[in-house]
Amino acid sequence: MRQNQPAMHTDVLIAGGGIGGLAAGLACARAGCHVRLYERAEAFAEVGAGIQLGPNVVRVLQGWGLEPALRQVAAFPARLQVRHALSGAELGVLPLGSTSVQRYGAPYATVHRADLQQLLLNALQQRDAVWLHTGRTVQRYVESHGAIGLSLEDGLDVEGDVLIAADGLWSPLRQQLLGDGPPRVTGHLAYRALLPQASLPAALRCQQVTVWLGPKLHVVQYPVRGGEWLNIVAIVQGHVHGGLEDWDHAAHAADLQAALVHSCAPLRELIAAVPAWRLWVLCDRAPLSGADPMARGRVALLGDAAHPMRPYLAQGAGMAIEDAAELGRQVALVDGVLDVPTLLRRYALNRWQRNARVQARAMRNGEIFHLQGPMAWARDRALRLLGERLLDLPWLYRGA
Ligand SMILES: Cc1cc2nc3c(=O)[nH]c(=O)nc-3n(C[C@H](O)[C@H](O)[C@H](O)COP(=O)(O)OP(=O)(O)OC[C@H]3O[C@@H](n4cnc5c(N)ncnc54)[C@H](O)[C@@H]3O)c2cc1C
């Protein structure tokens, strides 16, 4: 009965070594826990794509002492500009850079996913009592006698005090815990590309975040790797055939170019300059409606396993990192009085409403971004009049 032992540390098991799992590992290690993380892939490897980190997320990384490492790999755009995809006209601007630091105490960063993952991995590897296992697929858990056991596909069974399921959108552990079926297909497709700015004509290079809004589509571009690379994501409506879980498909540039055929010349030129695209089928779940699905007993869901969302607020990984920070705060309190289920319940109670709000706002953004006809005209007018006031989100960027 682990509960009654005078344990010197809490044993945390983590399924999944994406950004969420690694962040959770770091937060728990910083809280003095022993951490064993199991990742199904043979190596910790993120897809070749960028990620935006709002000041709410950068502040968490600052708290973990990671800002110097982030400064070496990220870009820190001075502004976000919204443009009309058809006319090219500017609709609104949100100052980032020093304005973000003044308002929210941290900059707005854009980073290559692999760089963010490596930064978290480096920090984890510098800590004692952390064991990272790749090529290990988690199958199921068994909770009993004040402990949690984990069965791996290769026959190994391990035991700990806490299980963090950070196994992503298709989380098998979520299915064991909640049994609520697969995520839903949104009908939106994401074409992604990452390329050196030097490979682009000078007019297409860009050091700001630009969001292009058009009927049933939008495109986002921003710099990564200190500004040397450009990340581009084009979202269109449609479906693909084939295995959804292999959500990274080779894409046909001609399909994307056809979807953007009526766009303004600068946007068409940017899309045409990309040599290769990857394609993602975007899936999500309805926003959380309570704390219960985020933690039960000794199992906590985190990141996309808990609250997968559309990427239209650029906060999915951000919420995983915020989840991790909260989990770290709670596991630090495990002692003879406050037990693991109580503390995981507190984690869920402290996190679910913010995650639900971000999920809902991301869905709404998708609808607003893709408006057509008179509704699009009204959106554009509102953006022109109120720009910064609509684009700035203090409730989000101030943090949890
Ligand atoms: C087009 C697009 C753009 C986005 N842009 C942004 C952005 O700008 N900002 C932002 O914050 N977020 C963004 N997101 C969201 C972000 O990518 C996700 O929310 C985030 O990566 C989720 O991290 P995770 O660790 O929870 O899940 P994942 O990254 O999916 O990691 C899960 C890990 O678990 C492993 N795993 C799965 N099953 C098992 C098993 N049985 N055993 C062991 N390991 C297992 C997987 O191999 C994987 O490594 C975007 C998403 C998309 C699709």
Coordinates of N, CA, C and O in Angstrom, one line a residue, residues 50 106-107 128 235 267 307:
G50 N 5.9 24.7 -37.3 CA 6.1 25.7 -36.3 C 5.0 25.7 -35.3 O 4.0 25.0 -35.4
A106 N 5.7 38.9 -20.7 CA 6.5 37.9 -21.5 C 6.3 38.2 -23.0 O 5.2 38.7 -23.3
P107 N 7.2 37.8 -23.8 CA 7.0 38.1 -25.2 C 6.1 37.0 -25.9 O 5.8 36.0 -25.3
D128 N 17.9 14.9 -12.0 CA 18.0 13.5 -11.5 C 16.7 12.8 -11.4 O 15.6 13.5 -11.5
I235 N -5.4 26.7 -44.0 CA -6.5 25.8 -43.6 C -7.6 26.0 -44.7 O -8.1 27.1 -45.0
L267 N -0.4 36.5 -51.8 CA -0.7 35.2 -51.2 C -0.5 34.1 -52.2 O 0.0 33.0 -51.8
H307 N -8.1 17.6 -24.0 CA -9.0 18.6 -24.6 C -8.4 19.0 -26.0 O -8.0 20.2 -26.2

